[in-house]
Amino acid sequence: MIKSILFLGLVIAGCQSDDPMSPGDEVVRDPGQVSISPSPSEIDAPWFLIRPDKRVERGSGSQVLDNLPPGQYRLGWGAVPDWQSPTPNPELQALGSGAEITFSASYREIEEQTGSIAIDTTPDEINAPWTLEGPNGFYHEGSGDDVLNGRESGSYTITWGEVQDYEEQEAQQSWLDAGGRIDFGGSYVYQAPPTVGTILIDVNPDHINAPWSVSGPGGYANSGNGDVSLTDSPTGDYVVSFGTVNGWYSPVPTNVNVNLTDGELETVSGSWQEIGGPDPGDPQISGVNGQFNNGGAVTLTGSEFGTNALDIDSGVGPDGWIEANSQGTAINQLQDGSDWATYSTQQPPFIDGNR
């Protein structure tokens, strides 16, 4: 009895929790405020602010932004002619729930002779993005064509951004002399998106998880087991090959050619037959309603017709042999789709499958 009471006490104690929040409680995060204050105020310095939700706020000079969601904020100071941008640039700060943060920075007037930097992107309609870095922590983000005047002498590096369906551009570096000019050019080359389709491999029965392999254009190779959908496969000619499973006959044919076109779905099915049943590679005969009546029409399937077709053993013999009548036609003379009305049998038919 004492052991039972102690055990019950442990169970009750284990159910207690020090967490004051119930499972249905939600954390409420209040919006906050971000202040932006560059100096000197008369230069009306431009800036951009990337919010936690990836939205971008752009402006210039001093501003206060209210009702902003808590999270990480990234502010970048823009270029002002004849003024050196502040550092660090860009700047990161975290805004807490209901809190306030301030981005403040001072621009330094460039006293020595300055130069200019021209950025030219082609084609114009893609408005390609870029970032420019220079001496004393200079950093500027932009897009498309632009000219930055009043820049300090030194080394500058431009990094070109990605544009969908266009080849990537390598970064460029150049030196700006006092009173000089440098030109950065980004020529984007259109690269058509690859044409792709889907190959659906369907193996039966599912539970044997049969193996397969696929070869295709450009050295494409894949392999696996069971059903699979090969999405985003390059268009072209493929060969799907079905593997072996112990105790099962492999599909016929074992290699299937597939021509995959853009946006299309090609299904390749393979059926394995359990050994002990009919070999799917052997010829089969069938008649009206599955009956083999004397003189009735029957059809030969599953074999290659013509001179390479298998022979039927004729004559009276053990059960299962087929007897050819006086109008019999040799199996190797039949053509695909022809009626076979010249054979009769009193027993279930048997075809010499060269086993």
mmCIF file of C-alpha atoms in Angstrom:
data_model
loop_
_atom_site.group_PDB
_atom_site.id
_atom_site.type_symbol
_atom_site.label_atom_id
_atom_site.label_comp_id
_atom_site.label_asym_id
_atom_site.label_seq_id
_atom_site.Cartn_x
_atom_site.Cartn_y
_atom_site.Cartn_z
ATOM 1 C CA MET A 1 0.000 0.000 0.000
ATOM 2 C CA ILE A 2 2.842 2.422 0.812
ATOM 3 C CA LYS A 3 4.508 1.760 -2.543
ATOM 4 C CA SER A 4 1.259 2.508 -4.364
ATOM 5 C CA ILE A 5 0.801 5.825 -2.565
ATOM 6 C CA LEU A 6 4.385 6.877 -3.303
ATOM 7 C CA PHE A 7 4.002 6.010 -6.980
ATOM 8 C CA LEU A 8 0.786 8.031 -7.232
ATOM 9 C CA GLY A 9 2.522 10.999 -5.657
ATOM 10 C CA LEU A 10 5.331 10.828 -8.214
ATOM 11 C CA VAL A 11 2.872 10.766 -11.101
ATOM 12 C CA ILE A 12 0.998 13.806 -9.776
ATOM 13 C CA ALA A 13 4.248 15.687 -9.207
ATOM 14 C CA GLY A 14 5.370 14.873 -12.753
ATOM 15 C CA CYS A 15 2.214 16.418 -14.192
ATOM 16 C CA GLN A 16 2.874 19.805 -12.585
ATOM 17 C CA SER A 17 4.583 22.556 -14.616
ATOM 18 C CA ASP A 18 6.291 25.793 -13.642
ATOM 19 C CA ASP A 19 5.466 27.320 -17.057
ATOM 20 C CA PRO A 20 2.766 29.969 -16.455
ATOM 21 C CA MET A 21 1.749 29.898 -20.142
ATOM 22 C CA SER A 22 -0.822 27.427 -21.296
ATOM 23 C CA PRO A 23 -0.362 25.668 -24.673
ATOM 24 C CA GLY A 24 -2.880 28.014 -26.270
ATOM 25 C CA ASP A 25 -1.071 31.212 -25.237
ATOM 26 C CA GLU A 26 0.613 33.224 -28.025
ATOM 27 C CA VAL A 27 3.603 35.558 -27.710
ATOM 28 C CA VAL A 28 2.529 39.120 -28.485
ATOM 29 C CA ARG A 29 5.266 41.246 -30.078
ATOM 30 C CA ASP A 30 4.550 44.956 -30.152
ATOM 31 C CA PRO A 31 5.744 47.131 -33.053
ATOM 32 C CA GLY A 32 8.682 49.449 -32.481
ATOM 33 C CA GLN A 33 10.284 52.597 -33.847
ATOM 34 C CA VAL A 34 13.378 53.197 -36.007
ATOM 35 C CA SER A 35 15.019 56.637 -36.173
ATOM 36 C CA ILE A 36 17.470 57.546 -38.949
ATOM 37 C CA SER A 37 19.729 60.545 -38.418
ATOM 38 C CA PRO A 38 22.616 61.321 -40.831
ATOM 39 C CA SER A 39 24.743 64.434 -40.446
ATOM 40 C CA PRO A 40 25.319 67.086 -41.548
ATOM 41 C CA SER A 41 21.612 67.530 -42.190
ATOM 42 C CA GLU A 42 22.120 69.892 -45.143
ATOM 43 C CA ILE A 43 23.481 67.141 -47.396
ATOM 44 C CA ASP A 44 20.188 65.223 -47.124
ATOM 45 C CA ALA A 45 22.047 61.908 -47.325
ATOM 46 C CA PRO A 46 20.151 59.030 -48.994
ATOM 47 C CA TRP A 47 19.675 55.676 -47.283
ATOM 48 C CA PHE A 48 17.853 52.347 -47.558
ATOM 49 C CA LEU A 49 16.493 50.172 -44.744
ATOM 50 C CA ILE A 50 15.889 46.422 -45.105
ATOM 51 C CA ARG A 51 13.248 45.169 -42.669
ATOM 52 C CA PRO A 52 12.970 41.673 -41.107
ATOM 53 C CA ASP A 53 10.204 40.845 -43.608
ATOM 54 C CA LYS A 54 12.641 41.739 -46.477
ATOM 55 C CA ARG A 55 10.699 44.855 -47.428
ATOM 56 C CA VAL A 56 12.906 47.832 -48.303
ATOM 57 C CA GLU A 57 12.293 51.391 -47.104
ATOM 58 C CA ARG A 58 14.106 54.173 -48.970
ATOM 59 C CA GLY A 59 14.520 57.811 -48.035
ATOM 60 C CA SER A 60 16.944 60.645 -47.342
ATOM 61 C CA GLY A 61 17.856 62.856 -44.414
ATOM 62 C CA SER A 62 16.492 62.399 -40.899
ATOM 63 C CA GLN A 63 13.301 60.357 -40.507
ATOM 64 C CA VAL A 64 11.390 58.400 -37.859
ATOM 65 C CA LEU A 65 9.611 55.202 -38.926
ATOM 66 C CA ASP A 66 6.851 53.937 -36.625
ATOM 67 C CA ASN A 67 4.932 50.659 -36.292
ATOM 68 C CA LEU A 68 7.760 48.478 -37.530
ATOM 69 C CA PRO A 69 7.908 44.757 -36.660
ATOM 70 C CA PRO A 70 10.583 43.559 -34.219
ATOM 71 C CA GLY A 71 13.622 41.854 -35.706
ATOM 72 C CA GLN A 72 16.922 42.515 -37.467
ATOM 73 C CA TYR A 73 17.296 45.735 -39.494
ATOM 74 C CA ARG A 74 20.000 46.591 -42.050
ATOM 75 C CA LEU A 75 20.635 50.220 -43.012
ATOM 76 C CA GLY A 76 22.864 51.320 -45.870
ATOM 77 C CA TRP A 77 24.092 54.886 -46.314
ATOM 78 C CA GLY A 78 24.030 56.216 -49.896
ATOM 79 C CA ALA A 79 26.715 58.123 -51.760
ATOM 80 C CA VAL A 80 26.811 61.930 -51.576
ATOM 81 C CA PRO A 81 29.073 63.828 -54.015
ATOM 82 C CA ASP A 82 32.231 65.209 -52.343
ATOM 83 C CA TRP A 83 31.362 63.509 -49.062
ATOM 84 C CA GLN A 84 32.796 60.269 -47.684
ATOM 85 C CA SER A 85 30.127 57.812 -46.537
ATOM 86 C CA PRO A 86 30.110 56.767 -42.868
ATOM 87 C CA THR A 87 31.338 53.447 -41.550
ATOM 88 C CA PRO A 88 30.262 50.793 -40.824
ATOM 89 C CA ASN A 89 28.197 50.667 -43.965
ATOM 90 C CA PRO A 90 25.796 48.909 -44.063
ATOM 91 C CA GLU A 91 24.927 48.831 -40.355
ATOM 92 C CA LEU A 92 22.915 46.157 -38.493
ATOM 93 C CA GLN A 93 20.704 46.601 -35.419
ATOM 94 C CA ALA A 94 18.027 44.491 -33.725
ATOM 95 C CA LEU A 95 14.658 46.017 -32.799
ATOM 96 C CA GLY A 96 12.972 44.477 -29.761
ATOM 97 C CA SER A 97 9.255 44.272 -29.030
ATOM 98 C CA GLY A 98 7.941 47.811 -28.422
ATOM 99 C CA ALA A 99 11.501 49.203 -28.486
ATOM 100 C CA GLU A 100 13.277 52.060 -30.284
ATOM 101 C CA ILE A 101 16.584 52.043 -32.178
ATOM 102 C CA THR A 102 18.510 54.837 -33.904
ATOM 103 C CA PHE A 103 20.813 54.716 -36.916
ATOM 104 C CA SER A 104 23.047 57.790 -36.781
ATOM 105 C CA ALA A 105 26.162 58.535 -38.803
ATOM 106 C CA SER A 106 28.353 61.424 -39.922
ATOM 107 C CA TYR A 107 29.517 62.057 -43.469
ATOM 108 C CA ARG A 108 33.049 63.471 -43.913
ATOM 109 C CA GLU A 109 33.710 66.107 -46.540
ATOM 110 C CA ILE A 110 36.363 65.077 -49.029
ATOM 111 C CA GLU A 111 38.949 67.856 -49.119
ATOM 112 C CA GLU A 112 41.164 66.623 -51.939
ATOM 113 C CA GLN A 113 40.234 66.699 -55.598
ATOM 114 C CA THR A 114 37.595 64.100 -56.414
ATOM 115 C CA GLY A 115 36.707 62.011 -59.443
ATOM 116 C CA SER A 116 33.664 60.292 -60.889
ATOM 117 C CA ILE A 117 32.542 56.709 -61.399
ATOM 118 C CA ALA A 118 30.191 55.706 -64.231
ATOM 119 C CA ILE A 119 28.250 52.436 -64.190
ATOM 120 C CA ASP A 120 26.720 51.139 -67.428
ATOM 121 C CA THR A 121 24.622 47.963 -67.497
ATOM 122 C CA THR A 122 23.259 46.292 -70.635
ATOM 123 C CA PRO A 123 20.636 45.516 -71.647
ATOM 124 C CA ASP A 124 19.029 48.540 -69.995
ATOM 125 C CA GLU A 125 15.628 46.921 -69.457
ATOM 126 C CA ILE A 126 16.885 44.383 -66.910
ATOM 127 C CA ASN A 127 18.020 47.172 -64.523
ATOM 128 C CA ALA A 128 20.786 44.940 -63.179
ATOM 129 C CA PRO A 129 21.673 45.416 -59.480
ATOM 130 C CA TRP A 130 25.197 46.112 -58.250
ATOM 131 C CA THR A 131 27.198 47.148 -55.187
ATOM 132 C CA LEU A 132 30.229 49.456 -55.210
ATOM 133 C CA GLU A 133 32.922 49.437 -52.518
ATOM 134 C CA GLY A 134 35.803 51.865 -52.204
ATOM 135 C CA PRO A 135 38.372 53.495 -49.894
ATOM 136 C CA ASN A 136 37.731 54.312 -46.237
ATOM 137 C CA GLY A 137 34.731 52.002 -46.000
ATOM 138 C CA PHE A 138 32.806 53.483 -48.941
ATOM 139 C CA TYR A 139 29.797 51.334 -49.875
ATOM 140 C CA HIS A 140 26.925 51.993 -52.251
ATOM 141 C CA GLU A 141 24.131 49.825 -53.661
ATOM 142 C CA GLY A 142 22.391 50.629 -56.916
ATOM 143 C CA SER A 143 20.877 49.244 -60.099
ATOM 144 C CA GLY A 144 21.004 50.073 -63.788
ATOM 145 C CA ASP A 145 23.033 52.975 -65.185
ATOM 146 C CA ASP A 146 24.381 55.590 -62.778
ATOM 147 C CA VAL A 147 27.149 58.179 -62.337
ATOM 148 C CA LEU A 148 28.652 58.859 -58.898
ATOM 149 C CA ASN A 149 30.418 62.202 -58.779
ATOM 150 C CA GLY A 150 32.682 63.630 -56.104
ATOM 151 C CA ARG A 151 34.321 60.362 -55.215
ATOM 152 C CA GLU A 152 37.555 60.073 -53.277
ATOM 153 C CA SER A 153 40.671 58.783 -55.031
ATOM 154 C CA GLY A 154 41.401 55.113 -54.434
ATOM 155 C CA SER A 155 40.550 51.552 -55.412
ATOM 156 C CA TYR A 156 36.927 50.673 -56.196
ATOM 157 C CA THR A 157 35.304 47.284 -56.720
ATOM 158 C CA ILE A 158 31.906 46.695 -58.300
ATOM 159 C CA THR A 159 30.014 43.454 -57.729
ATOM 160 C CA TRP A 160 27.227 42.638 -60.168
ATOM 161 C CA GLY A 161 24.036 41.115 -58.825
ATOM 162 C CA GLU A 162 22.142 38.139 -60.199
ATOM 163 C CA VAL A 163 19.458 38.566 -62.856
ATOM 164 C CA GLN A 164 17.147 35.658 -63.612
ATOM 165 C CA ASP A 165 17.779 33.980 -66.996
ATOM 166 C CA TYR A 166 21.030 35.937 -67.502
ATOM 167 C CA GLU A 167 24.616 34.773 -67.070
ATOM 168 C CA GLU A 168 26.392 35.915 -63.920
ATOM 169 C CA GLN A 169 29.015 38.674 -64.205
ATOM 170 C CA GLU A 170 32.416 38.710 -62.544
ATOM 171 C CA ALA A 171 33.337 41.509 -60.145
ATOM 172 C CA GLN A 172 35.519 44.342 -61.515
ATOM 173 C CA GLN A 173 38.140 46.490 -59.799
ATOM 174 C CA SER A 174 39.648 49.825 -60.885
ATOM 175 C CA TRP A 175 41.661 52.748 -59.481
ATOM 176 C CA LEU A 176 40.207 56.261 -59.406
ATOM 177 C CA ASP A 177 42.749 59.078 -59.705
ATOM 178 C CA ALA A 178 42.097 62.517 -58.232
ATOM 179 C CA GLY A 179 40.093 64.429 -60.814
ATOM 180 C CA GLY A 180 39.771 61.300 -62.947
ATOM 181 C CA ARG A 181 36.986 58.978 -64.002
ATOM 182 C CA ILE A 182 36.506 55.230 -64.165
ATOM 183 C CA ASP A 183 33.863 53.320 -66.110
ATOM 184 C CA PHE A 184 32.396 50.015 -65.022
ATOM 185 C CA GLY A 185 30.416 48.065 -67.620
ATOM 186 C CA GLY A 186 28.252 45.024 -67.007
ATOM 187 C CA SER A 187 27.058 43.251 -70.165
ATOM 188 C CA TYR A 188 24.542 40.573 -69.248
ATOM 189 C CA VAL A 189 24.006 37.740 -71.750
ATOM 190 C CA TYR A 190 20.593 36.123 -71.938
ATOM 191 C CA GLN A 191 20.621 32.443 -71.096
ATOM 192 C CA ALA A 192 17.423 30.658 -72.009
ATOM 193 C CA PRO A 193 16.088 28.570 -69.128
ATOM 194 C CA PRO A 194 16.587 24.831 -69.639
ATOM 195 C CA THR A 195 13.711 22.887 -71.107
ATOM 196 C CA VAL A 196 12.699 20.075 -68.797
ATOM 197 C CA GLY A 197 10.066 17.407 -68.373
ATOM 198 C CA THR A 198 9.178 14.592 -65.990
ATOM 199 C CA ILE A 199 9.737 10.845 -66.261
ATOM 200 C CA LEU A 200 7.427 8.770 -64.073
ATOM 201 C CA ILE A 201 8.697 5.246 -63.425
ATOM 202 C CA ASP A 202 5.971 2.837 -62.317
ATOM 203 C CA VAL A 203 7.045 -0.637 -61.173
ATOM 204 C CA ASN A 204 4.585 -3.434 -60.434
ATOM 205 C CA PRO A 205 3.943 -4.990 -58.043
ATOM 206 C CA ASP A 206 4.947 -2.224 -55.640
ATOM 207 C CA HIS A 207 6.014 -4.464 -52.767
ATOM 208 C CA ILE A 208 9.022 -5.962 -54.585
ATOM 209 C CA ASN A 209 10.615 -2.484 -54.862
ATOM 210 C CA ALA A 210 12.160 -3.463 -58.199
ATOM 211 C CA PRO A 211 15.373 -1.752 -59.378
ATOM 212 C CA TRP A 212 15.716 0.488 -62.424
ATOM 213 C CA SER A 213 18.277 2.744 -64.059
ATOM 214 C CA VAL A 214 18.008 5.679 -66.450
ATOM 215 C CA SER A 215 20.521 7.095 -68.939
ATOM 216 C CA GLY A 216 19.905 10.241 -70.932
ATOM 217 C CA PRO A 217 21.257 13.353 -72.669
ATOM 218 C CA GLY A 218 24.504 14.980 -71.632
ATOM 219 C CA GLY A 219 25.647 11.949 -69.641
ATOM 220 C CA TYR A 220 22.521 11.967 -67.474
ATOM 221 C CA ALA A 221 22.420 8.901 -65.216
ATOM 222 C CA ASN A 222 20.111 7.908 -62.394
ATOM 223 C CA SER A 223 19.090 4.720 -60.641
ATOM 224 C CA GLY A 224 16.858 3.592 -57.831
ATOM 225 C CA ASN A 225 14.113 1.264 -56.693
ATOM 226 C CA GLY A 226 10.336 1.345 -56.803
ATOM 227 C CA ASP A 227 8.080 4.082 -58.112
ATOM 228 C CA VAL A 228 9.644 7.490 -58.660
ATOM 229 C CA SER A 229 8.955 10.789 -60.412
ATOM 230 C CA LEU A 230 12.073 12.285 -62.020
ATOM 231 C CA THR A 231 11.123 15.954 -62.241
ATOM 232 C CA ASP A 232 13.118 18.698 -63.987
ATOM 233 C CA SER A 233 14.806 16.186 -66.294
ATOM 234 C CA PRO A 234 16.453 17.777 -69.378
ATOM 235 C CA THR A 235 14.599 17.164 -72.605
ATOM 236 C CA GLY A 236 16.023 14.544 -74.963
ATOM 237 C CA ASP A 237 16.281 10.798 -75.501
ATOM 238 C CA TYR A 238 16.407 8.441 -72.515
ATOM 239 C CA VAL A 239 16.666 4.702 -71.925
ATOM 240 C CA VAL A 240 14.903 3.259 -68.880
ATOM 241 C CA SER A 241 16.267 -0.172 -67.919
ATOM 242 C CA PHE A 242 14.523 -2.552 -65.538
ATOM 243 C CA GLY A 243 16.642 -4.721 -63.240
ATOM 244 C CA THR A 244 16.254 -8.241 -61.914
ATOM 245 C CA VAL A 245 14.469 -9.412 -58.781
ATOM 246 C CA ASN A 246 15.075 -12.871 -57.350
ATOM 247 C CA GLY A 247 12.075 -15.122 -57.876
ATOM 248 C CA TRP A 248 10.525 -12.845 -60.505
ATOM 249 C CA TYR A 249 10.596 -12.620 -64.294
ATOM 250 C CA SER A 250 11.791 -9.185 -65.484
ATOM 251 C CA PRO A 251 9.561 -7.018 -67.700
ATOM 252 C CA VAL A 252 9.655 -7.426 -71.456
ATOM 253 C CA PRO A 253 11.260 -5.390 -72.883
ATOM 254 C CA THR A 254 13.791 -4.639 -70.174
ATOM 255 C CA ASN A 255 14.989 -1.459 -71.915
ATOM 256 C CA VAL A 256 12.453 1.233 -72.856
ATOM 257 C CA ASN A 257 13.288 4.239 -75.054
ATOM 258 C CA VAL A 258 11.760 7.573 -74.022
ATOM 259 C CA ASN A 259 11.772 10.885 -75.900
ATOM 260 C CA LEU A 260 11.139 13.617 -73.323
ATOM 261 C CA THR A 261 9.859 16.988 -74.568
ATOM 262 C CA ASP A 262 9.530 20.301 -72.748
ATOM 263 C CA GLY A 263 6.903 20.327 -70.017
ATOM 264 C CA GLU A 264 5.700 16.793 -70.777
ATOM 265 C CA LEU A 265 5.163 13.808 -68.483
ATOM 266 C CA GLU A 266 6.313 10.418 -69.781
ATOM 267 C CA THR A 267 5.247 7.318 -67.845
ATOM 268 C CA VAL A 268 7.307 4.124 -68.124
ATOM 269 C CA SER A 269 5.744 1.039 -66.540
ATOM 270 C CA GLY A 270 7.370 -2.309 -65.849
ATOM 271 C CA SER A 271 5.603 -5.427 -64.556
ATOM 272 C CA TRP A 272 7.468 -8.320 -62.936
ATOM 273 C CA GLN A 273 5.858 -11.804 -62.983
ATOM 274 C CA GLU A 274 6.467 -14.205 -60.135
ATOM 275 C CA ILE A 275 8.282 -17.377 -61.171
ATOM 276 C CA GLY A 276 5.818 -20.272 -61.126
ATOM 277 C CA GLY A 277 3.364 -18.322 -63.251
ATOM 278 C CA PRO A 278 3.792 -17.637 -66.967
ATOM 279 C CA ASP A 279 7.012 -16.068 -68.162
ATOM 280 C CA PRO A 280 5.985 -12.733 -69.745
ATOM 281 C CA GLY A 281 8.619 -13.354 -72.423
ATOM 282 C CA ASP A 282 7.019 -16.628 -73.562
ATOM 283 C CA PRO A 283 4.286 -16.720 -76.226
ATOM 284 C CA GLN A 284 0.736 -17.229 -75.010
ATOM 285 C CA ILE A 285 -2.397 -18.282 -76.874
ATOM 286 C CA SER A 286 -5.930 -17.274 -76.098
ATOM 287 C CA GLY A 287 -9.320 -17.967 -77.652
ATOM 288 C CA VAL A 288 -12.935 -16.862 -77.485
ATOM 289 C CA ASN A 289 -13.888 -16.393 -73.823
ATOM 290 C CA GLY A 290 -10.671 -18.146 -72.897
ATOM 291 C CA GLN A 291 -11.860 -21.446 -74.449
ATOM 292 C CA PHE A 292 -9.920 -23.362 -77.094
ATOM 293 C CA ASN A 293 -12.638 -24.961 -79.165
ATOM 294 C CA ASN A 294 -11.781 -27.223 -82.062
ATOM 295 C CA GLY A 295 -11.505 -25.077 -85.148
ATOM 296 C CA GLY A 296 -12.136 -21.871 -83.191
ATOM 297 C CA ALA A 297 -10.100 -18.743 -83.738
ATOM 298 C CA VAL A 298 -7.199 -18.239 -81.359
ATOM 299 C CA THR A 299 -4.552 -15.535 -81.103
ATOM 300 C CA LEU A 300 -0.832 -15.815 -80.469
ATOM 301 C CA THR A 301 0.665 -13.015 -78.351
ATOM 302 C CA GLY A 302 3.871 -12.278 -76.478
ATOM 303 C CA SER A 303 6.255 -13.594 -79.116
ATOM 304 C CA GLU A 304 8.083 -12.272 -82.112
ATOM 305 C CA PHE A 305 6.313 -13.291 -85.316
ATOM 306 C CA GLY A 306 8.010 -14.298 -88.545
ATOM 307 C CA THR A 307 10.837 -16.689 -89.241
ATOM 308 C CA ASN A 308 12.291 -16.352 -85.738
ATOM 309 C CA ALA A 309 9.074 -17.321 -83.983
ATOM 310 C CA LEU A 310 8.994 -20.403 -81.789
ATOM 311 C CA ASP A 311 7.802 -23.729 -83.166
ATOM 312 C CA ILE A 312 4.748 -25.534 -81.922
ATOM 313 C CA ASP A 313 5.255 -29.252 -81.356
ATOM 314 C CA SER A 314 2.516 -31.058 -83.257
ATOM 315 C CA GLY A 315 1.193 -34.556 -83.144
ATOM 316 C CA VAL A 316 -0.577 -36.698 -80.642
ATOM 317 C CA GLY A 317 1.336 -36.995 -77.445
ATOM 318 C CA PRO A 318 1.219 -36.278 -73.725
ATOM 319 C CA ASP A 319 -1.413 -34.017 -72.243
ATOM 320 C CA GLY A 320 -0.942 -30.421 -73.232
ATOM 321 C CA TRP A 321 0.421 -31.013 -76.720
ATOM 322 C CA ILE A 322 -1.230 -29.343 -79.708
ATOM 323 C CA GLU A 323 -2.437 -31.304 -82.723
ATOM 324 C CA ALA A 324 -2.283 -29.686 -86.170
ATOM 325 C CA ASN A 325 -5.088 -30.619 -88.525
ATOM 326 C CA SER A 326 -4.767 -31.215 -92.241
ATOM 327 C CA GLN A 327 -4.859 -27.467 -92.914
ATOM 328 C CA GLY A 328 -2.220 -26.613 -90.343
ATOM 329 C CA THR A 329 0.119 -23.678 -90.876
ATOM 330 C CA ALA A 330 3.611 -23.573 -89.387
ATOM 331 C CA ILE A 331 3.947 -21.033 -86.559
ATOM 332 C CA ASN A 332 6.910 -19.386 -88.248
ATOM 333 C CA GLN A 333 4.676 -18.433 -91.176
ATOM 334 C CA LEU A 334 2.111 -16.528 -89.102
ATOM 335 C CA GLN A 335 2.042 -12.741 -89.137
ATOM 336 C CA ASP A 336 1.308 -10.370 -86.276
ATOM 337 C CA GLY A 337 -2.431 -9.911 -85.856
ATOM 338 C CA SER A 338 -3.455 -12.808 -88.097
ATOM 339 C CA ASP A 339 -6.150 -15.273 -87.031
ATOM 340 C CA TRP A 340 -4.942 -18.684 -86.083
ATOM 341 C CA ALA A 341 -7.838 -20.980 -86.879
ATOM 342 C CA THR A 342 -5.938 -24.018 -88.048
ATOM 343 C CA TYR A 343 -4.947 -25.552 -84.747
ATOM 344 C CA SER A 344 -7.070 -27.494 -82.331
ATOM 345 C CA THR A 345 -6.431 -28.998 -78.955
ATOM 346 C CA GLN A 346 -8.183 -31.312 -76.581
ATOM 347 C CA GLN A 347 -5.906 -30.301 -73.723
ATOM 348 C CA PRO A 348 -4.656 -26.990 -72.309
ATOM 349 C CA PRO A 349 -2.227 -25.640 -74.920
ATOM 350 C CA PHE A 350 1.502 -25.770 -74.396
ATOM 351 C CA ILE A 351 4.052 -23.872 -76.443
ATOM 352 C CA ASP A 352 7.678 -24.872 -76.604
ATOM 353 C CA GLY A 353 9.261 -21.788 -75.091
ATOM 354 C CA ASN A 354 12.817 -23.150 -75.334
ATOM 355 C CA ARG A 355 13.065 -23.272 -71.548
#
